Amino acid sequence: MPIQTRRDDDGQTLVIRIEGRFDFSTHQAFRDAYEHGDPDIRGYIIDLSETTYLDSSALGMLLLLRDYAGGDSGRIVIENCNNDVRRILSISNFEQLFTIR
Amino acid sequence: MDDSVAEHRPLRILIADDSDSDRLILRTLVKRLGHQVLEASNGLDAVALFRREAPDLVLLDALMPVMDGMEAARQIKSLAGERLVPVIFLTSLSEAGALARCLEAGGDGFLGKPYNRIIIEAKINAFNRMRLMHQALSEQRDLSRERNRQLTEEQEIAKRVFDNVAHSGCLGASNIRYHASPQSIFNGDVLFASPRPAGGVLIFMGDFTGHGLPAAIGAMPVAEIFYGMASKGFNGQDVLREINQKLKRILPTDMFCCGAMIEADFKLNQVQVWNGGLPDGWLIRASGERQALPSQHLPLGILPPEQFNAEFDRLGAGSGDRLLLMTDGFLESADSSGQVFGEQGVNQALAHLDASDHPFDAMMSAVHRFTGGFTDGDDLTLCCLEMSDQAGLSAVPDRAMPSALAGPAEWRCSYEIREQTLGEFSPLPLLLHICMEVPGLRRKSGEIYTLLAELYNNALEHGVLELPSEWKHSPEGFERYYQERRRRLANVEGHYIRFTLHHSLKPEGGRLRVVCEDSGRGFDFQNHPGATSSVHLGRSRRYAGRGLLLLKRLSESIRFHEQGNHVEIVYDWHFSGASANPGSEAT
């Protein structure tokens, strides 16, 4: 299973962990990961520690999540990116939209 | 077709057996199962019957006179073509070689003699299921083949439409070199270039998320906006804002367009660059020195207009300097082992450039060497602009001779920009549009735009903002000039710039008078070397800046009034088409 979700310790943050390639093939699984979320969820952490590659359709999926989480007011953190993934996020200047750490 | 119904439909079954008694037994059994029977007593008759009646299933005795079962099976299979018609051999043979020959001839199975009703029923049903499945698959295949053909055809039409929209620009100019994948539209890369009416060129490179038609649909309005606005004299910022706004509105959330724009002005020796999501662009000086132009913005179509930042980076760039832009596909070109070309490949390709090396060639040959020639047909786009004005870029092409007097000939209008709107909004496209209503002026749009632009910039930068043009003569001053311009623009309370345009008819043409007034303090035009007509034009260049020089060349006359903050220009045009301005031949 390339995508795993769990609640963070605070119970209000959904952690979505993506393994391997984060690309168009992940589309449905990624949406499923957050779309049936319960109302308690206040924020999201995208854990990319096991993500080897990220393409522009993954960037698009992150934008979908951002809309779902409330757009500008949504709280989404992207963490543990490897260098390649980090590079793609920064070329696209996604740090202006997401907290990347 | 509903399979459960089809499966229970009576079948038409051909029975071929030379033994009358065997045939009778089999016919009785098969009829009792509810099927229709066709009968033949040798292979030849069986083939003829098959040809005429096209039965669903064939029961064939292996050994028959005239033509045996093997040959009949071969001919029946060949007649059936792609249709699956199960052929079941009726045989008392048990020798393996003989049975194998039956299958080789095209048989699908055996029924042993003497006949067993239950086995016969089970076999007929099993082969019928196989037949129906084959039929369903064939129909599916034909359907998707047809759909695919339609889709390809539609894409080809879409591409033709797109090409008409997208390739009206100046990509063919000799100072632009580019490589775009052969099917550029269907991988989502786009590349547009347009001359600007005021001179110079605007280039846009984009890379849409996704492929195929969705990307093409996004690319269409971008092409329309780009070419439409660029030819009307809008600047890069305005064009980008419009593109972003349009894409934000029409694209779904998860689609966007990484893009970069270059606005090059060959007269001012200046380029402006905006990069949102494309790999680093490069400015490569004639000296070989190079400077990265990294992505500093979000891609287009993500941010709402009020958050979108269309601020360009401004760089001085003179003759022989070159600009490179590329899409992601370029960096992702892979060799046979899956290694990608990457930023490292670009750096290496550009690191050892000789003065004689063209960076475009260096990049293309580096990527070809790296991939071993696999790049053809991949979605990589590379574009290189050289800073040198080309005749090929001359703005709007001359149209046919104007029909003499259609359109407004005698008119006057006045337009004033005030306060914060100064500098935030360019009145030039609007004023140009008004002038272009006069058919005779339409062919002069480049010159008119230049006149208006120089007047406006002079009034704003030197009149209202009181910026000294000498600053622009050194690289540090250049930077300071634009910083100061931005700072002073924040404080233009009470200021205005007013254009008054007056057009009238003359024999064989017309006269456009443009008066540009500003609320600045003016300047000492009596002693200003660029503003007095007695000074030789060539020598005035250094002090007067290039604006006044241009105005003088293009117009019949230029006069200063008041304290120098009231400039009047007379521009004459003639039906003959030949340039009527004596100054324009000046070198």
mmCIF file of N, CA, C and O in Angstrom, chain A residues 27 53 56 59-61 63-64 67 72 87 91-94 96-97, chain B residues 209 253-254 256 277-278 295-299 302-303 307 331-332 343:
data_model
loop_
_atom_site.group_PDB
_atom_site.id
_atom_site.type_symbol
_atom_site.label_atom_id
_atom_site.label_comp_id
_atom_site.label_asym_id
_atom_site.label_seq_id
_atom_site.Cartn_x
_atom_site.Cartn_y
_atom_site.Cartn_z
ATOM 1 N N HIS A 27 -3.265 9.122 -7.798
ATOM 2 C CA HIS A 27 -4.371 10.071 -7.747
ATOM 3 C C HIS A 27 -5.527 9.632 -6.841
ATOM 4 O O HIS A 27 -5.867 10.298 -5.866
ATOM 5 N N TYR A 53 9.902 10.180 -5.799
ATOM 6 C CA TYR A 53 9.743 11.011 -6.983
ATOM 7 C C TYR A 53 8.400 11.705 -6.900
ATOM 8 O O TYR A 53 7.432 11.162 -6.370
ATOM 9 N N SER A 56 4.394 16.693 -11.751
ATOM 10 C CA SER A 56 3.498 17.844 -11.713
ATOM 11 C C SER A 56 2.059 17.441 -11.385
ATOM 12 O O SER A 56 1.313 18.240 -10.848
ATOM 13 N N LEU A 59 1.845 17.669 -7.771
ATOM 14 C CA LEU A 59 1.680 19.066 -7.355
ATOM 15 C C LEU A 59 0.202 19.452 -7.460
ATOM 16 O O LEU A 59 -0.340 20.129 -6.601
ATOM 17 N N GLY A 60 -0.421 18.984 -8.549
ATOM 18 C CA GLY A 60 -1.842 19.253 -8.730
ATOM 19 C C GLY A 60 -2.677 18.647 -7.609
ATOM 20 O O GLY A 60 -3.606 19.269 -7.101
ATOM 21 N N MET A 61 -2.298 17.437 -7.191
ATOM 22 C CA MET A 61 -3.049 16.777 -6.109
ATOM 23 C C MET A 61 -2.886 17.534 -4.795
ATOM 24 O O MET A 61 -3.829 17.645 -4.014
ATOM 25 N N LEU A 63 -2.543 20.680 -4.616
ATOM 26 C CA LEU A 63 -3.432 21.843 -4.728
ATOM 27 C C LEU A 63 -4.881 21.454 -4.427
ATOM 28 O O LEU A 63 -5.627 22.220 -3.821
ATOM 29 N N LEU A 64 -5.259 20.246 -4.858
ATOM 30 C CA LEU A 64 -6.616 19.764 -4.555
ATOM 31 C C LEU A 64 -6.821 19.644 -3.051
ATOM 32 O O LEU A 64 -7.845 20.059 -2.512
ATOM 33 N N ASP A 67 -7.249 23.068 -1.500
ATOM 34 C CA ASP A 67 -8.618 23.557 -1.638
ATOM 35 C C ASP A 67 -9.538 22.886 -0.623
ATOM 36 O O ASP A 67 -10.361 23.526 0.011
ATOM 37 N N ASP A 72 -6.454 29.211 1.409
ATOM 38 C CA ASP A 72 -5.441 29.994 2.137
ATOM 39 C C ASP A 72 -5.434 29.695 3.637
ATOM 40 O O ASP A 72 -4.407 29.821 4.288
ATOM 41 N N ARG A 87 13.529 19.855 -4.725
ATOM 42 C CA ARG A 87 13.854 20.708 -5.862
ATOM 43 C C ARG A 87 12.597 21.033 -6.672
ATOM 44 O O ARG A 87 12.348 22.164 -7.057
ATOM 45 N N ILE A 91 11.222 24.716 -7.287
ATOM 46 C CA ILE A 91 11.117 25.328 -8.620
ATOM 47 C C ILE A 91 9.710 25.874 -8.813
ATOM 48 O O ILE A 91 9.501 26.946 -9.357
ATOM 49 N N SER A 92 8.742 25.123 -8.329
ATOM 50 C CA SER A 92 7.355 25.542 -8.499
ATOM 51 C C SER A 92 6.940 26.572 -7.453
ATOM 52 O O SER A 92 5.811 27.024 -7.437
ATOM 53 N N ASN A 93 7.881 26.890 -6.552
ATOM 54 C CA ASN A 93 7.610 27.869 -5.493
ATOM 55 C C ASN A 93 6.418 27.498 -4.623
ATOM 56 O O ASN A 93 5.650 28.351 -4.199
ATOM 57 N N PHE A 94 6.294 26.206 -4.356
ATOM 58 C CA PHE A 94 5.158 25.769 -3.546
ATOM 59 C C PHE A 94 5.310 26.136 -2.066
ATOM 60 O O PHE A 94 4.366 25.991 -1.308
ATOM 61 N N GLN A 96 5.336 28.913 -1.122
ATOM 62 C CA GLN A 96 4.422 30.045 -0.928
ATOM 63 C C GLN A 96 3.013 29.570 -0.570
ATOM 64 O O GLN A 96 2.187 30.360 -0.128
ATOM 65 N N LEU A 97 2.745 28.306 -0.794
ATOM 66 C CA LEU A 97 1.398 27.792 -0.547
ATOM 67 C C LEU A 97 1.345 26.805 0.617
ATOM 68 O O LEU A 97 0.315 26.607 1.220
ATOM 69 N N THR B 209 0.466 21.036 -16.873
ATOM 70 C CA THR B 209 0.346 19.723 -16.258
ATOM 71 C C THR B 209 -0.544 18.886 -17.150
ATOM 72 O O THR B 209 -1.498 19.376 -17.728
ATOM 73 N N THR B 253 -8.592 22.659 -10.388
ATOM 74 C CA THR B 253 -7.583 22.987 -9.379
ATOM 75 C C THR B 253 -6.248 22.284 -9.599
ATOM 76 O O THR B 253 -5.195 22.870 -9.406
ATOM 77 N N ASP B 254 -6.301 21.026 -10.006
ATOM 78 C CA ASP B 254 -5.042 20.292 -10.080
ATOM 79 C C ASP B 254 -4.319 20.491 -11.405
ATOM 80 O O ASP B 254 -3.350 19.819 -11.683
ATOM 81 N N PHE B 256 -2.329 23.329 -13.924
ATOM 82 C CA PHE B 256 -1.748 24.660 -13.978
ATOM 83 C C PHE B 256 -0.700 24.682 -15.067
ATOM 84 O O PHE B 256 -0.506 23.686 -15.764
ATOM 85 N N GLY B 277 8.005 28.426 -12.262
ATOM 86 C CA GLY B 277 7.901 26.963 -12.290
ATOM 87 C C GLY B 277 8.696 26.262 -13.369
ATOM 88 O O GLY B 277 8.746 25.041 -13.396
ATOM 89 N N LEU B 278 9.313 27.015 -14.270
ATOM 90 C CA LEU B 278 10.193 26.356 -15.246
ATOM 91 C C LEU B 278 11.591 26.231 -14.633
ATOM 92 O O LEU B 278 11.938 26.958 -13.716
ATOM 93 N N SER B 295 13.322 30.212 -11.189
ATOM 94 C CA SER B 295 11.885 30.366 -10.959
ATOM 95 C C SER B 295 11.656 31.039 -9.614
ATOM 96 O O SER B 295 12.139 30.575 -8.589
ATOM 97 N N GLN B 296 10.935 32.147 -9.630
ATOM 98 C CA GLN B 296 10.675 32.846 -8.370
ATOM 99 C C GLN B 296 9.200 33.003 -8.098
ATOM 100 O O GLN B 296 8.797 33.692 -7.174
ATOM 101 N N HIS B 297 8.402 32.381 -8.943
ATOM 102 C CA HIS B 297 6.958 32.563 -8.796
ATOM 103 C C HIS B 297 6.248 31.225 -8.877
ATOM 104 O O HIS B 297 6.788 30.251 -9.392
ATOM 105 N N LEU B 298 5.011 31.222 -8.403
ATOM 106 C CA LEU B 298 4.178 30.039 -8.588
ATOM 107 C C LEU B 298 3.793 29.941 -10.053
ATOM 108 O O LEU B 298 3.733 30.948 -10.752
ATOM 109 N N PRO B 299 3.543 28.731 -10.519
ATOM 110 C CA PRO B 299 3.073 28.587 -11.903
ATOM 111 C C PRO B 299 1.765 29.350 -12.138
ATOM 112 O O PRO B 299 1.097 29.775 -11.190
ATOM 113 N N ILE B 302 -2.738 29.234 -10.619
ATOM 114 C CA ILE B 302 -2.910 28.773 -9.239
ATOM 115 C C ILE B 302 -3.446 29.884 -8.348
ATOM 116 O O ILE B 302 -4.416 29.709 -7.630
ATOM 117 N N LEU B 303 -2.783 31.044 -8.427
ATOM 118 C CA LEU B 303 -3.155 32.123 -7.514
ATOM 119 C C LEU B 303 -4.273 32.986 -8.096
ATOM 120 O O LEU B 303 -4.307 33.245 -9.295
ATOM 121 N N GLN B 307 -3.524 37.923 -5.624
ATOM 122 C CA GLN B 307 -2.293 37.428 -5.000
ATOM 123 C C GLN B 307 -1.178 37.187 -6.016
ATOM 124 O O GLN B 307 -0.056 36.880 -5.647
ATOM 125 N N LEU B 331 15.402 18.709 -18.866
ATOM 126 C CA LEU B 331 16.211 18.187 -17.764
ATOM 127 C C LEU B 331 15.941 16.702 -17.544
ATOM 128 O O LEU B 331 16.776 15.976 -17.047
ATOM 129 N N GLU B 332 14.733 16.269 -17.904
ATOM 130 C CA GLU B 332 14.363 14.885 -17.630
ATOM 131 C C GLU B 332 14.731 13.924 -18.751
ATOM 132 O O GLU B 332 14.421 12.740 -18.681
ATOM 133 N N GLU B 343 20.079 19.281 -14.071
ATOM 134 C CA GLU B 343 20.720 20.599 -13.999
ATOM 135 C C GLU B 343 22.224 20.466 -14.247
ATOM 136 O O GLU B 343 22.856 21.337 -14.819
#
